[in-house]
C-alpha positions as YAML, in Angstrom:
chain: A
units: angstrom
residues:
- id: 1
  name: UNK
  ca: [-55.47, -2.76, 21.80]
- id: 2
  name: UNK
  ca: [-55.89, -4.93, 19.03]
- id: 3
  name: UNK
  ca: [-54.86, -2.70, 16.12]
- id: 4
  name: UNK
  ca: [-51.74, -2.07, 18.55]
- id: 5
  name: UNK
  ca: [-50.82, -5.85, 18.65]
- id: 6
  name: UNK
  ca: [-50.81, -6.47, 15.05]
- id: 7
  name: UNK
  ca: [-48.80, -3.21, 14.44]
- id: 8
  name: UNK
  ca: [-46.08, -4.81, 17.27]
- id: 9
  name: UNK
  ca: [-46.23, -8.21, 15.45]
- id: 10
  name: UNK
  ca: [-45.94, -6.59, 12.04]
- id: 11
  name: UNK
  ca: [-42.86, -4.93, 13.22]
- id: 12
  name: UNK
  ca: [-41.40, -7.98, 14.61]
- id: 13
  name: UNK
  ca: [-41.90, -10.06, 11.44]
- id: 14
  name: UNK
  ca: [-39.95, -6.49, 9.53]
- id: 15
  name: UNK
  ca: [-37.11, -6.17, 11.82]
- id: 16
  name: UNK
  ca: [-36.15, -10.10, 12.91]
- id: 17
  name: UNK
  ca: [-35.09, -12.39, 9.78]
- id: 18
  name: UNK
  ca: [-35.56, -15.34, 12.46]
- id: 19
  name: UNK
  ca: [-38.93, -14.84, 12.99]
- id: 20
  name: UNK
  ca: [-41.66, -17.40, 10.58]
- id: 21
  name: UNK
  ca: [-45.23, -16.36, 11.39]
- id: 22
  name: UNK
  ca: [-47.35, -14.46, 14.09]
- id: 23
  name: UNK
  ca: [-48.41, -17.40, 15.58]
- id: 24
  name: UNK
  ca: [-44.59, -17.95, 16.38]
- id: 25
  name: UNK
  ca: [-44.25, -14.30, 17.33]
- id: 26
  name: UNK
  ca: [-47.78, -14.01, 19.49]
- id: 27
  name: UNK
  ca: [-46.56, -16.96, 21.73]
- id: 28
  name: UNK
  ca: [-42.65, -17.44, 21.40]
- id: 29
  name: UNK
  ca: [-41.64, -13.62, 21.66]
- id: 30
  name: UNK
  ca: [-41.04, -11.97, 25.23]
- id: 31
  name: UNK
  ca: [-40.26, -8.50, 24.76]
- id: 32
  name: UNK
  ca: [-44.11, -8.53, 22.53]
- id: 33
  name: UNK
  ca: [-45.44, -10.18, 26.14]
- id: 34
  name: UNK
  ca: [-43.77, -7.72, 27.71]
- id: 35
  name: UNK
  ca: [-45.15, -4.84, 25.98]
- id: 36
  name: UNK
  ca: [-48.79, -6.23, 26.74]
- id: 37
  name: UNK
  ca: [-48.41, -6.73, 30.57]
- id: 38
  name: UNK
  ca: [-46.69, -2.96, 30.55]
- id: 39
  name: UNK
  ca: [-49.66, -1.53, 28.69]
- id: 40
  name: UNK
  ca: [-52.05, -3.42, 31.46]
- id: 41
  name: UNK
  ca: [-49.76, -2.22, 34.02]
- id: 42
  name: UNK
  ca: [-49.52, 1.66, 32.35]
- id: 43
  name: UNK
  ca: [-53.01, 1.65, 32.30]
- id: 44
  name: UNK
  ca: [-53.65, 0.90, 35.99]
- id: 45
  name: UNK
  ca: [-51.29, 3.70, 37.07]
- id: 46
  name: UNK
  ca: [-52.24, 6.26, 35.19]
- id: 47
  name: UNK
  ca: [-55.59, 5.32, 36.94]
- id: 48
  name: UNK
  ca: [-54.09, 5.85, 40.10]
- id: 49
  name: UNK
  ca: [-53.50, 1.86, 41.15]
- id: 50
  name: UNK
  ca: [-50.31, 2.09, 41.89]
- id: 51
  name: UNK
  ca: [-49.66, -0.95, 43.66]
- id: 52
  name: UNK
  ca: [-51.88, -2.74, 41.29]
- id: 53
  name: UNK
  ca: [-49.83, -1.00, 38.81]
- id: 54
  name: UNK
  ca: [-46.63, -2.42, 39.86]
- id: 55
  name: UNK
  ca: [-47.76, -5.93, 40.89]
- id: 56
  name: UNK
  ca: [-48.48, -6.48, 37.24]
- id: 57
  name: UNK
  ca: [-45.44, -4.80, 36.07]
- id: 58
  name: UNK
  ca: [-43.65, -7.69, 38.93]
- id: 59
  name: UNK
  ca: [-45.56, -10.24, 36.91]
- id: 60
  name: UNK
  ca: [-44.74, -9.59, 33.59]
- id: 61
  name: UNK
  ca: [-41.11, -9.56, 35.10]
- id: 62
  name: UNK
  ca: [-41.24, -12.49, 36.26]
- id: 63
  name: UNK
  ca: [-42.69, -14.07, 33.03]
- id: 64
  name: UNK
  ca: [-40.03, -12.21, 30.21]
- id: 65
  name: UNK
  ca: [-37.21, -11.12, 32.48]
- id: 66
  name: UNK
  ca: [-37.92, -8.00, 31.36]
- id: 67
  name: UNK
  ca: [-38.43, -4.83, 33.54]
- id: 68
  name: UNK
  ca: [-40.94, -1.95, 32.88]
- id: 69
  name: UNK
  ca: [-41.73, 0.60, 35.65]
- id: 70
  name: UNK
  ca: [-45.54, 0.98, 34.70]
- id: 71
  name: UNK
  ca: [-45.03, 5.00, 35.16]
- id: 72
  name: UNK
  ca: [-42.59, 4.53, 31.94]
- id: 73
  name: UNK
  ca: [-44.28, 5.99, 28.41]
- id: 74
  name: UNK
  ca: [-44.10, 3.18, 25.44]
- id: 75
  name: UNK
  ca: [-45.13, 4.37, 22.20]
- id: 76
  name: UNK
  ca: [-46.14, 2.56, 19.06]
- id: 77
  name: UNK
  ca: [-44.24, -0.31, 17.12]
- id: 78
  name: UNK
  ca: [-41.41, -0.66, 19.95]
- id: 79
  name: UNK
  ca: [-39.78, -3.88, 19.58]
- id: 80
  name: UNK
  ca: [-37.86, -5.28, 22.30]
- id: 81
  name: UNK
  ca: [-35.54, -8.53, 20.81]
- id: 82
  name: UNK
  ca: [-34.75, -11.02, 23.15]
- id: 83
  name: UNK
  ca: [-34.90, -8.58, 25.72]
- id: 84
  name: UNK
  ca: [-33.84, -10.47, 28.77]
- id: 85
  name: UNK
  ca: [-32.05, -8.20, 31.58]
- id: 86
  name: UNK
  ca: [-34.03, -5.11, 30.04]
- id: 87
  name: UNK
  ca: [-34.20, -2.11, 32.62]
- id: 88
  name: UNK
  ca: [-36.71, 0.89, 31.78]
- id: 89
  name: UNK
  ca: [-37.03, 3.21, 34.59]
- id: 90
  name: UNK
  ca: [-39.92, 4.83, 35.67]
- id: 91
  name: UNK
  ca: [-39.98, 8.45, 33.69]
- id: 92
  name: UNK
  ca: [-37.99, 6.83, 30.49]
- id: 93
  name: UNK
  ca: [-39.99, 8.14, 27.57]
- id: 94
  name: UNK
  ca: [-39.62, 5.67, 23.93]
- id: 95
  name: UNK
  ca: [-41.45, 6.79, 21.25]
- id: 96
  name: UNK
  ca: [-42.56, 5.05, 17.97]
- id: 97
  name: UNK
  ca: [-40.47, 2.74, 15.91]
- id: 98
  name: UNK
  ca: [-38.18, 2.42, 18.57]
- id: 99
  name: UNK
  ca: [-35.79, -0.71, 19.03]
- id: 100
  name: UNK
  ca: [-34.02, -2.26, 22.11]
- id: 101
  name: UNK
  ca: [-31.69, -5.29, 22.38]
- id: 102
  name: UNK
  ca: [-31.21, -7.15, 25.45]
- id: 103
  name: UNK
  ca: [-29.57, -6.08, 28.41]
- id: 104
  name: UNK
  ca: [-30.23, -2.26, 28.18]
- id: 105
  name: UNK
  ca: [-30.80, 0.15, 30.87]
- id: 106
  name: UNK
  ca: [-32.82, 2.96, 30.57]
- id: 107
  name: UNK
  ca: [-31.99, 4.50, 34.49]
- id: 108
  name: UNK
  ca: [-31.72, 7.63, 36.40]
- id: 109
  name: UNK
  ca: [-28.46, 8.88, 37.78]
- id: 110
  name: UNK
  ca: [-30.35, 10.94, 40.32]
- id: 111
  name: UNK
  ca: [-32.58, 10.39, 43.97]
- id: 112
  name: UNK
  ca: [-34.66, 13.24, 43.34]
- id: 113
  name: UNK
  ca: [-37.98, 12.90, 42.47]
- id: 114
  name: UNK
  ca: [-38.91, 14.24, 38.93]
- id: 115
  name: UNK
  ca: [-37.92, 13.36, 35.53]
- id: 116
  name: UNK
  ca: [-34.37, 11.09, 35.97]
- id: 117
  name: UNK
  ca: [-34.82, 8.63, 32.94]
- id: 118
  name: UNK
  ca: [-33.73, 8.82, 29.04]
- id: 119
  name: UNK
  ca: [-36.62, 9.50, 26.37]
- id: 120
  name: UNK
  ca: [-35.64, 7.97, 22.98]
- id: 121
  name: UNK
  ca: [-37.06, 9.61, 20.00]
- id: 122
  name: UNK
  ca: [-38.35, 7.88, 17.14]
- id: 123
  name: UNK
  ca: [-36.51, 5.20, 15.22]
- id: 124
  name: UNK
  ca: [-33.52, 5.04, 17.79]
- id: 125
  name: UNK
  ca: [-32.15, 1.77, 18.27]
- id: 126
  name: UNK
  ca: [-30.18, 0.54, 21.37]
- id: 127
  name: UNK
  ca: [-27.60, -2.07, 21.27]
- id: 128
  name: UNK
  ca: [-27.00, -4.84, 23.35]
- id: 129
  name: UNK
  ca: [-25.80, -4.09, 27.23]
- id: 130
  name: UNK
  ca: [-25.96, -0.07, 26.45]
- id: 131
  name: UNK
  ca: [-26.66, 1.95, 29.70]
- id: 132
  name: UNK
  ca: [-28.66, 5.26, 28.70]
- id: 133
  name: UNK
  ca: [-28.12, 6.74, 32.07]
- id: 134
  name: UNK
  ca: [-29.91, 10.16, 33.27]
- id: 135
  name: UNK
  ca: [-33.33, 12.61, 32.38]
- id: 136
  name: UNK
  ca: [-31.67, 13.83, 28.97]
- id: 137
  name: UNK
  ca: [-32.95, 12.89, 24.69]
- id: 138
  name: UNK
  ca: [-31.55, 10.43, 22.47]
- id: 139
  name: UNK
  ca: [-32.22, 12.25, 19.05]
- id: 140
  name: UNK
  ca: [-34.75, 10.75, 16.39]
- id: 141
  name: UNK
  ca: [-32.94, 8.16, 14.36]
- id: 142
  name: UNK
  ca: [-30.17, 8.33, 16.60]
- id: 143
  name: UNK
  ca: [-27.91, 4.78, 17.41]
- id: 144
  name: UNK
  ca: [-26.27, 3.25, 20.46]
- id: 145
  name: UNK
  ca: [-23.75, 0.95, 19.92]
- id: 146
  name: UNK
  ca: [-23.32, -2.85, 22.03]
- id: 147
  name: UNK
  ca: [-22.63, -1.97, 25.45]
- id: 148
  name: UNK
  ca: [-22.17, 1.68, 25.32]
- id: 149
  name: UNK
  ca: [-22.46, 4.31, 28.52]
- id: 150
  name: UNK
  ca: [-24.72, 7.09, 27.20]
- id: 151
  name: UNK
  ca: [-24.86, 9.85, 29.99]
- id: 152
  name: UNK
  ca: [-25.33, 12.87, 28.01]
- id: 153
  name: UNK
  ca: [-27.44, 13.65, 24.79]
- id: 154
  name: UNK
  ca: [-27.17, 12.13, 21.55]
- id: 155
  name: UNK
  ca: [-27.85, 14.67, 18.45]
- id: 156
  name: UNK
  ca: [-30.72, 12.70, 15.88]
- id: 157
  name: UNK
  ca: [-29.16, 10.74, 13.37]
- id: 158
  name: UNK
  ca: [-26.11, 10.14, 15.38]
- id: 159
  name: UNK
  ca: [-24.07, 7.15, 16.75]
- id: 160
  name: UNK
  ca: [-23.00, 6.56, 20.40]
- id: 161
  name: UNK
  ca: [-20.14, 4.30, 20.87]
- id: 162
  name: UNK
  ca: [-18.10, 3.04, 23.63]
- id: 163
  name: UNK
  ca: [-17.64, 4.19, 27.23]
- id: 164
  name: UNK
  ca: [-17.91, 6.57, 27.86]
- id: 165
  name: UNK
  ca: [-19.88, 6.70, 24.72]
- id: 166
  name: UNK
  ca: [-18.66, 8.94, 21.61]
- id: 167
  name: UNK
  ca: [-20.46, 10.13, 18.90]
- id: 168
  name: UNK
  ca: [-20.50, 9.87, 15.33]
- id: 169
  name: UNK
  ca: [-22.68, 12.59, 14.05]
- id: 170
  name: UNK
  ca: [-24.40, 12.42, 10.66]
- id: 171
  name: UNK
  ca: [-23.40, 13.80, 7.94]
- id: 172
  name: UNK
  ca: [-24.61, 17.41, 7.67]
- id: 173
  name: UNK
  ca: [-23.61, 17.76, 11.25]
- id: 174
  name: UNK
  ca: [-19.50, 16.87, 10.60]
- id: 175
  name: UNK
  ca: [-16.83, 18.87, 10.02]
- id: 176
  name: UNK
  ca: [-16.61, 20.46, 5.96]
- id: 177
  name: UNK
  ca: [-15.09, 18.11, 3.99]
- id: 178
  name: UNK
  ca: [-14.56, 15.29, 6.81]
- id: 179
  name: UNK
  ca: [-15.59, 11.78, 5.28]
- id: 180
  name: UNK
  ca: [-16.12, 8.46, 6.89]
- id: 181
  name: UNK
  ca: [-15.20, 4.85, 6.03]
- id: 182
  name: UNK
  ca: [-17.32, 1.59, 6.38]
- id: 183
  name: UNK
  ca: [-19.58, 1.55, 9.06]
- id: 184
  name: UNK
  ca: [-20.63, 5.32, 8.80]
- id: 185
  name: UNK
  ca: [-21.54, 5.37, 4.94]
- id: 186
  name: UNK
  ca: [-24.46, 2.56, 6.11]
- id: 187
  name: UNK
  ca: [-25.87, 4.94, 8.99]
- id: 188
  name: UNK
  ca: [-29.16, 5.06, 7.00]
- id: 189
  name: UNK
  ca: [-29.91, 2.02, 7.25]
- id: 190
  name: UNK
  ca: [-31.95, -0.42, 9.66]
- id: 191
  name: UNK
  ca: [-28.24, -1.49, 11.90]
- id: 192
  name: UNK
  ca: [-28.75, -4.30, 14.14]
- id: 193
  name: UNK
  ca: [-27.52, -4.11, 17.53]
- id: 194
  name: UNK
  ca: [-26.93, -0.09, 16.71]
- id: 195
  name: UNK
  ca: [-23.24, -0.85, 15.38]
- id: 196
  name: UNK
  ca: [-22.73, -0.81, 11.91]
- id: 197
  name: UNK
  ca: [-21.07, -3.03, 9.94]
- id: 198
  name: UNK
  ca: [-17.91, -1.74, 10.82]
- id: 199
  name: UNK
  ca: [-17.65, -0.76, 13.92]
- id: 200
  name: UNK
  ca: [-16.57, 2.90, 12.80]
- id: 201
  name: UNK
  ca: [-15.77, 5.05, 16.05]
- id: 202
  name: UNK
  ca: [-13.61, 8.14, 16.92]
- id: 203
  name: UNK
  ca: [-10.58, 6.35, 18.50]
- id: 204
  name: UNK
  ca: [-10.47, 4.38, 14.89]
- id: 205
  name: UNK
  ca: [-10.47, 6.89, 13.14]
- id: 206
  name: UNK
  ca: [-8.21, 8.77, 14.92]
- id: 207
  name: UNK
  ca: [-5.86, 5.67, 14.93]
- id: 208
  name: UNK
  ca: [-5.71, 5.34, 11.49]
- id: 209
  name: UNK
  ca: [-5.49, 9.30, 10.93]
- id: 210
  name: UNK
  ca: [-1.94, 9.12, 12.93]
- id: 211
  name: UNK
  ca: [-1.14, 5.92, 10.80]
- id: 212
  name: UNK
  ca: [-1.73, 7.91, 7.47]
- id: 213
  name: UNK
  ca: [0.09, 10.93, 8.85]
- id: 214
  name: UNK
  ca: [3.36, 9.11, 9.75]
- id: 215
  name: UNK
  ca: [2.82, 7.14, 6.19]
- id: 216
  name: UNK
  ca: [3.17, 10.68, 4.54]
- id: 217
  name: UNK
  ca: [5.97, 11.29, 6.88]
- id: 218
  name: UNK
  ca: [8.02, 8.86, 5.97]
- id: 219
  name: UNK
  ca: [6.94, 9.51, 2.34]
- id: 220
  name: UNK
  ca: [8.72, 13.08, 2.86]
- id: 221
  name: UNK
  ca: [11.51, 12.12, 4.82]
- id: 222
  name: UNK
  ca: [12.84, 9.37, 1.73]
- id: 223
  name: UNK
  ca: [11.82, 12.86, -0.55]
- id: 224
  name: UNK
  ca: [14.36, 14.70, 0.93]
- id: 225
  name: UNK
  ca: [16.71, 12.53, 1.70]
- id: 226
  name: UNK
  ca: [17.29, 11.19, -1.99]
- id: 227
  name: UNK
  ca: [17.80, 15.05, -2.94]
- id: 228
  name: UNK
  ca: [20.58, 15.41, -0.34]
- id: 229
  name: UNK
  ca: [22.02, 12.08, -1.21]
- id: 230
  name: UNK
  ca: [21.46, 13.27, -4.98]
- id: 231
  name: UNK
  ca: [23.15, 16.67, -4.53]
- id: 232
  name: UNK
  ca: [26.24, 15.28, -1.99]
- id: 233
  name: UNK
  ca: [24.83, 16.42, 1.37]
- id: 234
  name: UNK
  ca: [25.63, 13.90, 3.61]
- id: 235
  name: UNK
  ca: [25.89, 15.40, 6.88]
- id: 236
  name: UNK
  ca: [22.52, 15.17, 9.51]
- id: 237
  name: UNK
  ca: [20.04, 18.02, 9.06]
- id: 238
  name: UNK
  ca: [18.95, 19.04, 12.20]
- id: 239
  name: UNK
  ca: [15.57, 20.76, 12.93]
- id: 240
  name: UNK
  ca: [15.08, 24.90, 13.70]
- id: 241
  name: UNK
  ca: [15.07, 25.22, 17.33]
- id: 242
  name: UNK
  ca: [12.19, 27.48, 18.23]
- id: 243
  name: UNK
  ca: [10.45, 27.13, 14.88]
- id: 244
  name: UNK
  ca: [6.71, 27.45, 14.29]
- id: 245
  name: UNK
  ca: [4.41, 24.32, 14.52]
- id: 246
  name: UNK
  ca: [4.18, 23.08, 10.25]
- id: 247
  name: UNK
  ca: [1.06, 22.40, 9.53]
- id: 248
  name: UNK
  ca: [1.29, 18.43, 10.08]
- id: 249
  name: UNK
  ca: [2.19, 19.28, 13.73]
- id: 250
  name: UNK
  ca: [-1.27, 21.30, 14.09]
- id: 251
  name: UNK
  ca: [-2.90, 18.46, 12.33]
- id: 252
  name: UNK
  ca: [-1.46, 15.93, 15.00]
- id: 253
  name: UNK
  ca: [-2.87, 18.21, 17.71]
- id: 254
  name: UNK
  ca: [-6.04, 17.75, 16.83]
- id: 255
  name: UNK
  ca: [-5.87, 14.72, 16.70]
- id: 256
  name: UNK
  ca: [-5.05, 13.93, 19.79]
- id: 257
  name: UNK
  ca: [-7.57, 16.54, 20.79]
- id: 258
  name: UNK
  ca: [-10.08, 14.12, 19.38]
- id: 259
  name: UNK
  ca: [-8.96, 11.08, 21.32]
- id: 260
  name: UNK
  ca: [-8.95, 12.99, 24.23]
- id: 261
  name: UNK
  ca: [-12.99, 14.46, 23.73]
...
């Protein structure tokens, strides 16, 4: 129990800049007090008190604002920042080194009994107001972004962003010779929140794909019309009727196909 606390504390002092000691983190911390009423609460279930079980989980509720179904399974060095508004359902699994922001809910999608919640592998971190909805896995090292609706599995080392939430997969995972900008490049590190620094998601980059496409458009179009103007043509050049899709076309399509996913 002890060795647990300190390894909780420790992690709090790593992961939050504002935090100055463990005194201030033992007493002025609510998702650590949370953690400590669940584990009292776990405990009592898992001995069969149920209603023990959840009149201490109502307690340490009431004291953090936070919300742990005592059937849930916490593993080591969790840290829950700020945490108020936190939801974690009754068969969410989070395993070790995992981090959640305020306002998250881990929750089932289903009535049926049975596994309905999320389990969050190691090292994922979930961003503030993110909904991980239904009984499915958040891969290891996986991120969701601020306020993102997850209702479907996240691949480790990937980023969920948006609602419905789409993901950024890591880099040995994209497309041959795809590269990101900004916010992906920093996916190894510790991101705050679960957004990087950029905020780099699909619909961006598919925005600025169309952007650079129509730049190198327009790049062609002045091409060809300085050699017509060059040579005398003057007269409008009107497209093949019927012609094959040029490769730009095809490149536009999928595009749009990626807005669309």
């Amino acid at each position: 129990m002890w060795i647990r606390l300190q390894e909780d504390i420790d992690t709090i002092l790593k992961k939050d800049p504002a935090a100055r000691g463990r005194l201030e983190v033992f007493l002025c911390y609510p998702g650590l007090h949370a953690l400590i009423w669940h584990r009292l609460a776990h405990r009592s279930w898992t001995a069969g008190l149920t209603t023990l079980a959840r009149f201490l989980s109502h307690l340490g509720r009431f004291f953090t604002g936070i919300e742990i179904h005592p059937g849930a399974s916490i593993g080591r060095r969790v840290f829950i920042d700020h945490g108020m508004g936190v939801v974690i359902g009754e068969t969410a699994e989070i395993h070790d080194d995992v981090t959640i922001y305020q306002g998250v809910t881990l929750g089932g999608t289903s009535l049926a009994k049975g596994k309905r919640h999320p389990t969050l592998e190691k090292g994922v971190v979930v961003g503030a107001g993110a909904q991980v909805l239904g009984p499915f896995t958040v891969g290891e090292g996986a991120k969701i972004g601020s306020n993102a609706v997850v209702t479907k599995p996240v691949p480790a080392g990937a980023t969920a962003v948006g609602n419905p939430a789409r993901m950024i997969l890591k880099a040995e995972e994209r497309p041959a010779g795809e590269e990101l900008t900004g916010a992906a490049k920093t996916k190894e590190e510790f991101s705050a929140y679960g957004v990087s620094k950029n905020g780099d998601d699909p619909l961006i980059k598919a925005m600025h794909g169309l952007i650079d496409q129509a730049i190198a458009q327009q790049h062609r179009i002045e091409q060809l019309e300085a050699q017509l103007n060059k040579g005398g043509i003057g007269k409008e050049v009107k497209p093949n009727v019927g012609q094959a899709d040029s490769a730009d076309c095809e490149e536009l399509k999928a595009l749009n196909k990626l807005v669309d996913n």
